[in-house]
Amino acid sequence: MIQAPDLPLWATLIVGAFVLVGASITLIGALGLLRLRSFYDRVHAPTLGPTLGTTCILVASITCFSVLQSRPVIHEVLILVFVTVTTPVTLMLLARAAIYRDRRAGVTDVPKD
């Protein structure tokens, strides 16, 4: 079993706070996926919430490993860049495909141009 790292108290509080906030925001985004009614409403919750939640968890990871290794550890920024870039692009592609599909099917409650 791996023992918990020996972080100073200030770093433990920062890491713990960011992990809790990130997990809470991600949970709220996941609950929004269940709660919202239409696809067009539902597509926003799992993209906006988890992006901010992932950012908070990555800040916690950067803080933890930077303190443990006594040097800046920023390779998690690459993960943040990929999540931040790919999430909105995926949202736009899914929404456009759904609008196209609904307009071809003749659905009346499709968002306007």
mmCIF file of N, CA and C in Angstrom:
data_model
loop_
_atom_site.group_PDB
_atom_site.id
_atom_site.type_symbol
_atom_site.label_atom_id
_atom_site.label_comp_id
_atom_site.label_asym_id
_atom_site.label_seq_id
_atom_site.Cartn_x
_atom_site.Cartn_y
_atom_site.Cartn_z
ATOM 1 N N MET A 1 0.838 -1.174 0.000
ATOM 2 C CA MET A 1 0.000 0.000 0.000
ATOM 3 C C MET A 1 0.884 1.238 0.000
ATOM 4 N N ILE A 2 0.487 2.238 -0.745
ATOM 5 C CA ILE A 2 1.253 3.479 -0.831
ATOM 6 C C ILE A 2 0.815 4.404 0.295
ATOM 7 N N GLN A 3 1.784 4.935 1.007
ATOM 8 C CA GLN A 3 1.482 5.865 2.095
ATOM 9 C C GLN A 3 1.215 7.252 1.520
ATOM 10 N N ALA A 4 0.454 8.041 2.258
ATOM 11 C CA ALA A 4 0.162 9.406 1.832
ATOM 12 C C ALA A 4 1.444 10.228 1.844
ATOM 13 N N PRO A 5 1.591 11.143 0.879
ATOM 14 C CA PRO A 5 2.806 11.956 0.858
ATOM 15 C C PRO A 5 2.847 12.914 2.042
ATOM 16 N N ASP A 6 4.052 13.266 2.434
ATOM 17 C CA ASP A 6 4.241 14.186 3.553
ATOM 18 C C ASP A 6 4.219 15.618 3.048
ATOM 19 N N LEU A 7 3.040 16.166 2.931
ATOM 20 C CA LEU A 7 2.873 17.542 2.503
ATOM 21 C C LEU A 7 2.808 18.451 3.722
ATOM 22 N N PRO A 8 3.293 19.684 3.600
ATOM 23 C CA PRO A 8 3.074 20.644 4.683
ATOM 24 C C PRO A 8 1.578 20.927 4.833
ATOM 25 N N LEU A 9 1.197 21.427 5.979
ATOM 26 C CA LEU A 9 -0.218 21.674 6.253
ATOM 27 C C LEU A 9 -0.830 22.637 5.257
ATOM 28 N N TRP A 10 -0.123 23.715 4.919
ATOM 29 C CA TRP A 10 -0.678 24.697 3.989
ATOM 30 C C TRP A 10 -0.932 24.073 2.625
ATOM 31 N N ALA A 11 -0.041 23.208 2.156
ATOM 32 C CA ALA A 11 -0.222 22.558 0.860
ATOM 33 C C ALA A 11 -1.351 21.533 0.916
ATOM 34 N N THR A 12 -1.462 20.832 2.033
ATOM 35 C CA THR A 12 -2.545 19.862 2.192
ATOM 36 C C THR A 12 -3.902 20.547 2.144
ATOM 37 N N LEU A 13 -4.015 21.692 2.790
ATOM 38 C CA LEU A 13 -5.282 22.432 2.777
ATOM 39 C C LEU A 13 -5.626 22.928 1.383
ATOM 40 N N ILE A 14 -4.638 23.438 0.666
ATOM 41 C CA ILE A 14 -4.880 23.921 -0.698
ATOM 42 C C ILE A 14 -5.275 22.767 -1.610
ATOM 43 N N VAL A 15 -4.530 21.676 -1.554
ATOM 44 C CA VAL A 15 -4.817 20.522 -2.409
ATOM 45 C C VAL A 15 -6.189 19.944 -2.074
ATOM 46 N N GLY A 16 -6.478 19.792 -0.798
ATOM 47 C CA GLY A 16 -7.783 19.258 -0.392
ATOM 48 C C GLY A 16 -8.937 20.144 -0.832
ATOM 49 N N ALA A 17 -8.764 21.454 -0.701
ATOM 50 C CA ALA A 17 -9.825 22.385 -1.106
ATOM 51 C C ALA A 17 -10.067 22.309 -2.609
ATOM 52 N N PHE A 18 -8.997 22.304 -3.401
ATOM 53 C CA PHE A 18 -9.171 22.246 -4.854
ATOM 54 C C PHE A 18 -9.766 20.921 -5.305
ATOM 55 N N VAL A 19 -9.382 19.827 -4.672
ATOM 56 C CA VAL A 19 -9.962 18.529 -5.048
ATOM 57 C C VAL A 19 -11.451 18.495 -4.702
ATOM 58 N N LEU A 20 -11.828 18.986 -3.522
ATOM 59 C CA LEU A 20 -13.246 19.000 -3.148
ATOM 60 C C LEU A 20 -14.070 19.906 -4.051
ATOM 61 N N VAL A 21 -13.553 21.089 -4.349
ATOM 62 C CA VAL A 21 -14.278 22.006 -5.233
ATOM 63 C C VAL A 21 -14.394 21.414 -6.636
ATOM 64 N N GLY A 22 -13.301 20.846 -7.137
ATOM 65 C CA GLY A 22 -13.336 20.244 -8.469
ATOM 66 C C GLY A 22 -14.295 19.065 -8.563
ATOM 67 N N ALA A 23 -14.282 18.217 -7.549
ATOM 68 C CA ALA A 23 -15.204 17.073 -7.544
ATOM 69 C C ALA A 23 -16.656 17.531 -7.423
ATOM 70 N N SER A 24 -16.904 18.556 -6.627
ATOM 71 C CA SER A 24 -18.265 19.076 -6.468
ATOM 72 C C SER A 24 -18.788 19.681 -7.764
ATOM 73 N N ILE A 25 -17.957 20.460 -8.443
ATOM 74 C CA ILE A 25 -18.375 21.076 -9.704
ATOM 75 C C ILE A 25 -18.625 20.006 -10.763
ATOM 76 N N THR A 26 -17.782 18.996 -10.806
ATOM 77 C CA THR A 26 -17.985 17.910 -11.765
ATOM 78 C C THR A 26 -19.265 17.144 -11.456
ATOM 79 N N LEU A 27 -19.557 16.930 -10.185
ATOM 80 C CA LEU A 27 -20.797 16.259 -9.801
ATOM 81 C C LEU A 27 -22.016 17.084 -10.190
ATOM 82 N N ILE A 28 -21.955 18.386 -9.998
ATOM 83 C CA ILE A 28 -23.069 19.254 -10.389
ATOM 84 C C ILE A 28 -23.290 19.191 -11.901
ATOM 85 N N GLY A 29 -22.209 19.170 -12.673
ATOM 86 C CA GLY A 29 -22.341 19.033 -14.124
ATOM 87 C C GLY A 29 -22.960 17.703 -14.518
ATOM 88 N N ALA A 30 -22.589 16.640 -13.828
ATOM 89 C CA ALA A 30 -23.162 15.325 -14.123
ATOM 90 C C ALA A 30 -24.636 15.267 -13.740
ATOM 91 N N LEU A 31 -24.997 15.906 -12.628
ATOM 92 C CA LEU A 31 -26.413 15.945 -12.247
ATOM 93 C C LEU A 31 -27.229 16.781 -13.226
ATOM 94 N N GLY A 32 -26.612 17.813 -13.796
ATOM 95 C CA GLY A 32 -27.295 18.607 -14.817
ATOM 96 C C GLY A 32 -27.624 17.782 -16.040
ATOM 97 N N LEU A 33 -26.795 16.809 -16.353
ATOM 98 C CA LEU A 33 -27.065 15.909 -17.474
ATOM 99 C C LEU A 33 -28.342 15.111 -17.227
ATOM 100 N N LEU A 34 -28.577 14.727 -15.995
ATOM 101 C CA LEU A 34 -29.780 13.969 -15.659
ATOM 102 C C LEU A 34 -31.007 14.862 -15.517
ATOM 103 N N ARG A 35 -30.816 16.057 -15.022
ATOM 104 C CA ARG A 35 -31.943 16.922 -14.664
ATOM 105 C C ARG A 35 -32.549 17.677 -15.849
ATOM 106 N N LEU A 36 -31.737 18.140 -16.763
ATOM 107 C CA LEU A 36 -32.244 18.965 -17.857
ATOM 108 C C LEU A 36 -33.039 18.126 -18.851
ATOM 109 N N ARG A 37 -33.986 18.765 -19.512
ATOM 110 C CA ARG A 37 -34.960 18.030 -20.330
ATOM 111 C C ARG A 37 -34.489 17.750 -21.763
ATOM 112 N N SER A 38 -34.206 18.784 -22.535
ATOM 113 C CA SER A 38 -33.913 18.587 -23.961
ATOM 114 C C SER A 38 -32.423 18.383 -24.187
ATOM 115 N N PHE A 39 -32.105 17.877 -25.357
ATOM 116 C CA PHE A 39 -30.698 17.664 -25.698
ATOM 117 C C PHE A 39 -29.935 18.973 -25.724
ATOM 118 N N TYR A 40 -30.573 20.020 -26.225
ATOM 119 C CA TYR A 40 -29.894 21.309 -26.373
ATOM 120 C C TYR A 40 -29.608 21.951 -25.019
ATOM 121 N N ASP A 41 -30.436 21.709 -24.026
ATOM 122 C CA ASP A 41 -30.138 22.158 -22.658
ATOM 123 C C ASP A 41 -29.112 21.235 -22.011
ATOM 124 N N ARG A 42 -29.265 19.962 -22.255
ATOM 125 C CA ARG A 42 -28.455 18.935 -21.605
ATOM 126 C C ARG A 42 -26.999 18.951 -22.059
ATOM 127 N N VAL A 43 -26.723 19.451 -23.235
ATOM 128 C CA VAL A 43 -25.368 19.400 -23.773
ATOM 129 C C VAL A 43 -24.431 20.368 -23.049
ATOM 130 N N HIS A 44 -24.958 21.392 -22.394
ATOM 131 C CA HIS A 44 -24.100 22.374 -21.732
ATOM 132 C C HIS A 44 -23.572 21.899 -20.383
ATOM 133 N N ALA A 45 -24.388 21.225 -19.612
ATOM 134 C CA ALA A 45 -23.991 20.837 -18.251
ATOM 135 C C ALA A 45 -22.754 19.938 -18.208
ATOM 136 N N PRO A 46 -22.684 18.884 -19.013
ATOM 137 C CA PRO A 46 -21.494 18.042 -18.915
ATOM 138 C C PRO A 46 -20.263 18.617 -19.613
ATOM 139 N N THR A 47 -20.392 19.751 -20.286
ATOM 140 C CA THR A 47 -19.208 20.347 -20.889
ATOM 141 C C THR A 47 -18.659 21.488 -20.047
ATOM 142 N N LEU A 48 -19.520 22.306 -19.495
ATOM 143 C CA LEU A 48 -19.048 23.459 -18.731
ATOM 144 C C LEU A 48 -18.597 23.070 -17.326
ATOM 145 N N GLY A 49 -19.376 22.248 -16.640
ATOM 146 C CA GLY A 49 -19.033 21.858 -15.277
ATOM 147 C C GLY A 49 -17.752 21.054 -15.165
ATOM 148 N N PRO A 50 -17.649 19.953 -15.878
ATOM 149 C CA PRO A 50 -16.435 19.155 -15.751
ATOM 150 C C PRO A 50 -15.160 19.851 -16.245
ATOM 151 N N THR A 51 -15.276 20.819 -17.147
ATOM 152 C CA THR A 51 -14.078 21.551 -17.555
ATOM 153 C C THR A 51 -13.513 22.335 -16.384
ATOM 154 N N LEU A 52 -14.371 23.026 -15.646
ATOM 155 C CA LEU A 52 -13.913 23.764 -14.472
ATOM 156 C C LEU A 52 -13.494 22.802 -13.364
ATOM 157 N N GLY A 53 -14.201 21.697 -13.209
ATOM 158 C CA GLY A 53 -13.822 20.695 -12.216
ATOM 159 C C GLY A 53 -12.467 20.088 -12.508
ATOM 160 N N THR A 54 -12.205 19.795 -13.776
ATOM 161 C CA THR A 54 -10.904 19.264 -14.166
ATOM 162 C C THR A 54 -9.803 20.283 -13.904
ATOM 163 N N THR A 55 -10.094 21.549 -14.155
ATOM 164 C CA THR A 55 -9.120 22.606 -13.891
ATOM 165 C C THR A 55 -8.759 22.649 -12.407
ATOM 166 N N CYS A 56 -9.749 22.566 -11.540
ATOM 167 C CA CYS A 56 -9.483 22.597 -10.098
ATOM 168 C C CYS A 56 -8.662 21.386 -9.657
ATOM 169 N N ILE A 57 -8.972 20.221 -10.166
ATOM 170 C CA ILE A 57 -8.227 19.024 -9.792
ATOM 171 C C ILE A 57 -6.799 19.081 -10.329
ATOM 172 N N LEU A 58 -6.620 19.643 -11.512
ATOM 173 C CA LEU A 58 -5.261 19.786 -12.042
ATOM 174 C C LEU A 58 -4.449 20.809 -11.252
ATOM 175 N N VAL A 59 -5.087 21.878 -10.775
ATOM 176 C CA VAL A 59 -4.385 22.845 -9.918
ATOM 177 C C VAL A 59 -3.950 22.153 -8.625
ATOM 178 N N ALA A 60 -4.807 21.293 -8.090
ATOM 179 C CA ALA A 60 -4.437 20.538 -6.888
ATOM 180 C C ALA A 60 -3.254 19.615 -7.173
ATOM 181 N N SER A 61 -3.251 18.977 -8.321
ATOM 182 C CA SER A 61 -2.148 18.086 -8.678
ATOM 183 C C SER A 61 -0.849 18.863 -8.873
ATOM 184 N N ILE A 62 -0.932 20.001 -9.541
ATOM 185 C CA ILE A 62 0.255 20.836 -9.741
ATOM 186 C C ILE A 62 0.819 21.275 -8.394
ATOM 187 N N THR A 63 -0.065 21.704 -7.489
ATOM 188 C CA THR A 63 0.385 22.147 -6.166
ATOM 189 C C THR A 63 1.037 21.007 -5.396
ATOM 190 N N CYS A 64 0.393 19.858 -5.374
ATOM 191 C CA CYS A 64 0.903 18.712 -4.617
ATOM 192 C C CYS A 64 2.284 18.288 -5.105
ATOM 193 N N PHE A 65 2.431 18.067 -6.395
ATOM 194 C CA PHE A 65 3.703 17.554 -6.895
ATOM 195 C C PHE A 65 4.782 18.618 -6.962
ATOM 196 N N SER A 66 4.400 19.883 -7.082
ATOM 197 C CA SER A 66 5.406 20.944 -7.022
ATOM 198 C C SER A 66 5.991 21.052 -5.628
ATOM 199 N N VAL A 67 5.165 20.907 -4.601
ATOM 200 C CA VAL A 67 5.662 20.955 -3.226
ATOM 201 C C VAL A 67 6.501 19.720 -2.926
ATOM 202 N N LEU A 68 6.067 18.552 -3.367
ATOM 203 C CA LEU A 68 6.808 17.317 -3.072
ATOM 204 C C LEU A 68 8.165 17.274 -3.764
ATOM 205 N N GLN A 69 8.241 17.796 -4.980
ATOM 206 C CA GLN A 69 9.494 17.708 -5.725
ATOM 207 C C GLN A 69 10.339 18.974 -5.617
ATOM 208 N N SER A 70 9.866 19.976 -4.895
ATOM 209 C CA SER A 70 10.593 21.234 -4.670
ATOM 210 C C SER A 70 10.985 21.930 -5.972
ATOM 211 N N ARG A 71 10.155 21.784 -6.979
ATOM 212 C CA ARG A 71 10.352 22.473 -8.250
ATOM 213 C C ARG A 71 8.989 22.585 -8.928
ATOM 214 N N PRO A 72 8.836 23.542 -9.822
ATOM 215 C CA PRO A 72 7.535 23.652 -10.509
ATOM 216 C C PRO A 72 7.260 22.434 -11.394
ATOM 217 N N VAL A 73 6.119 21.837 -11.218
ATOM 218 C CA VAL A 73 5.682 20.720 -12.049
ATOM 219 C C VAL A 73 4.467 21.217 -12.819
ATOM 220 N N ILE A 74 4.655 21.420 -14.106
ATOM 221 C CA ILE A 74 3.572 22.030 -14.882
ATOM 222 C C ILE A 74 3.135 21.181 -16.079
ATOM 223 N N HIS A 75 3.526 19.909 -16.124
ATOM 224 C CA HIS A 75 3.123 19.103 -17.268
ATOM 225 C C HIS A 75 1.610 18.845 -17.279
ATOM 226 N N GLU A 76 0.928 19.075 -16.144
ATOM 227 C CA GLU A 76 -0.528 18.956 -16.119
ATOM 228 C C GLU A 76 -1.202 20.055 -16.935
ATOM 229 N N VAL A 77 -0.473 21.124 -17.207
ATOM 230 C CA VAL A 77 -1.024 22.213 -18.019
ATOM 231 C C VAL A 77 -1.370 21.697 -19.416
ATOM 232 N N LEU A 78 -0.608 20.741 -19.916
ATOM 233 C CA LEU A 78 -0.904 20.142 -21.213
ATOM 234 C C LEU A 78 -2.263 19.445 -21.195
ATOM 235 N N ILE A 79 -2.572 18.756 -20.128
ATOM 236 C CA ILE A 79 -3.892 18.131 -19.979
ATOM 237 C C ILE A 79 -4.971 19.205 -19.976
ATOM 238 N N LEU A 80 -4.738 20.281 -19.239
ATOM 239 C CA LEU A 80 -5.696 21.377 -19.174
ATOM 240 C C LEU A 80 -5.934 21.995 -20.544
ATOM 241 N N VAL A 81 -4.882 22.174 -21.315
ATOM 242 C CA VAL A 81 -5.030 22.736 -22.664
ATOM 243 C C VAL A 81 -5.876 21.817 -23.536
ATOM 244 N N PHE A 82 -5.598 20.525 -23.494
ATOM 245 C CA PHE A 82 -6.372 19.592 -24.313
ATOM 246 C C PHE A 82 -7.842 19.556 -23.904
ATOM 247 N N VAL A 83 -8.112 19.540 -22.611
ATOM 248 C CA VAL A 83 -9.507 19.522 -22.148
ATOM 249 C C VAL A 83 -10.211 20.824 -22.522
ATOM 250 N N THR A 84 -9.528 21.943 -22.352
ATOM 251 C CA THR A 84 -10.135 23.235 -22.639
ATOM 252 C C THR A 84 -10.396 23.423 -24.130
ATOM 253 N N VAL A 85 -9.542 22.879 -24.971
ATOM 254 C CA VAL A 85 -9.729 23.031 -26.416
ATOM 255 C C VAL A 85 -10.739 22.019 -26.958
ATOM 256 N N THR A 86 -10.661 20.777 -26.522
ATOM 257 C CA THR A 86 -11.504 19.747 -27.125
ATOM 258 C C THR A 86 -12.952 19.771 -26.640
ATOM 259 N N THR A 87 -13.197 20.218 -25.427
ATOM 260 C CA THR A 87 -14.566 20.206 -24.916
ATOM 261 C C THR A 87 -15.494 21.145 -25.690
ATOM 262 N N PRO A 88 -15.147 22.420 -25.921
ATOM 263 C CA PRO A 88 -16.051 23.271 -26.701
ATOM 264 C C PRO A 88 -16.203 22.817 -28.153
ATOM 265 N N VAL A 89 -15.141 22.277 -28.734
ATOM 266 C CA VAL A 89 -15.236 21.800 -30.109
ATOM 267 C C VAL A 89 -16.206 20.625 -30.190
ATOM 268 N N THR A 90 -16.118 19.712 -29.249
ATOM 269 C CA THR A 90 -17.039 18.579 -29.200
ATOM 270 C C THR A 90 -18.470 19.058 -28.988
ATOM 271 N N LEU A 91 -18.668 20.039 -28.106
ATOM 272 C CA LEU A 91 -19.995 20.602 -27.881
ATOM 273 C C LEU A 91 -20.573 21.162 -29.172
ATOM 274 N N MET A 92 -19.785 21.934 -29.898
ATOM 275 C CA MET A 92 -20.287 22.530 -31.146
ATOM 276 C C MET A 92 -20.609 21.464 -32.189
ATOM 277 N N LEU A 93 -19.757 20.460 -32.317
ATOM 278 C CA LEU A 93 -20.014 19.411 -33.304
ATOM 279 C C LEU A 93 -21.270 18.610 -32.963
ATOM 280 N N LEU A 94 -21.445 18.263 -31.699
ATOM 281 C CA LEU A 94 -22.650 17.535 -31.304
ATOM 282 C C LEU A 94 -23.912 18.365 -31.508
ATOM 283 N N ALA A 95 -23.859 19.637 -31.134
ATOM 284 C CA ALA A 95 -25.027 20.501 -31.283
ATOM 285 C C ALA A 95 -25.379 20.712 -32.750
ATOM 286 N N ARG A 96 -24.380 20.933 -33.589
ATOM 287 C CA ARG A 96 -24.660 21.122 -35.020
ATOM 288 C C ARG A 96 -25.215 19.860 -35.656
ATOM 289 N N ALA A 97 -24.689 18.702 -35.273
ATOM 290 C CA ALA A 97 -25.213 17.446 -35.809
ATOM 291 C C ALA A 97 -26.656 17.226 -35.366
ATOM 292 N N ALA A 98 -26.970 17.576 -34.116
ATOM 293 C CA ALA A 98 -28.342 17.414 -33.629
ATOM 294 C C ALA A 98 -29.294 18.385 -34.320
ATOM 295 N N ILE A 99 -28.861 19.622 -34.522
ATOM 296 C CA ILE A 99 -29.707 20.596 -35.231
ATOM 297 C C ILE A 99 -29.954 20.140 -36.656
ATOM 298 N N TYR A 100 -28.927 19.689 -37.335
ATOM 299 C CA TYR A 100 -29.077 19.196 -38.700
ATOM 300 C C TYR A 100 -30.043 18.018 -38.753
ATOM 301 N N ARG A 101 -29.880 17.077 -37.823
ATOM 302 C CA ARG A 101 -30.750 15.905 -37.787
ATOM 303 C C ARG A 101 -32.198 16.296 -37.522
ATOM 304 N N ASP A 102 -32.415 17.202 -36.565
ATOM 305 C CA ASP A 102 -33.774 17.607 -36.225
ATOM 306 C C ASP A 102 -34.428 18.421 -37.334
ATOM 307 N N ARG A 103 -33.675 19.256 -38.015
ATOM 308 C CA ARG A 103 -34.254 20.028 -39.123
ATOM 309 C C ARG A 103 -34.624 19.125 -40.287
ATOM 310 N N ARG A 104 -33.823 18.115 -40.567
ATOM 311 C CA ARG A 104 -34.154 17.166 -41.648
ATOM 312 C C ARG A 104 -35.363 16.325 -41.292
ATOM 313 N N ALA A 105 -35.538 16.051 -39.993
ATOM 314 C CA ALA A 105 -36.679 15.247 -39.560
ATOM 315 C C ALA A 105 -37.951 16.090 -39.430
ATOM 316 N N GLY A 106 -37.831 17.412 -39.509
ATOM 317 C CA GLY A 106 -38.998 18.285 -39.423
ATOM 318 C C GLY A 106 -39.443 18.601 -38.009
ATOM 319 N N VAL A 107 -38.563 18.473 -37.046
ATOM 320 C CA VAL A 107 -38.898 18.795 -35.670
ATOM 321 C C VAL A 107 -39.074 20.305 -35.557
ATOM 322 N N THR A 108 -40.131 20.733 -34.827
ATOM 323 C CA THR A 108 -40.460 22.154 -34.777
ATOM 324 C C THR A 108 -39.745 22.933 -33.679
ATOM 325 N N ASP A 109 -39.305 22.293 -32.622
ATOM 326 C CA ASP A 109 -38.687 23.025 -31.506
ATOM 327 C C ASP A 109 -37.159 23.044 -31.590
ATOM 328 N N VAL A 110 -36.637 23.234 -32.794
ATOM 329 C CA VAL A 110 -35.201 23.324 -33.018
ATOM 330 C C VAL A 110 -34.780 24.782 -32.849
ATOM 331 N N PRO A 111 -33.648 25.046 -32.209
ATOM 332 C CA PRO A 111 -33.189 26.430 -32.096
ATOM 333 C C PRO A 111 -33.019 27.086 -33.469
ATOM 334 N N LYS A 112 -33.310 28.372 -33.530
ATOM 335 C CA LYS A 112 -33.207 29.098 -34.806
ATOM 336 C C LYS A 112 -31.765 29.462 -35.098
ATOM 337 N N ASP A 113 -31.525 29.889 -36.341
ATOM 338 C CA ASP A 113 -30.173 30.294 -36.761
ATOM 339 C C ASP A 113 -29.664 31.476 -36.005
#
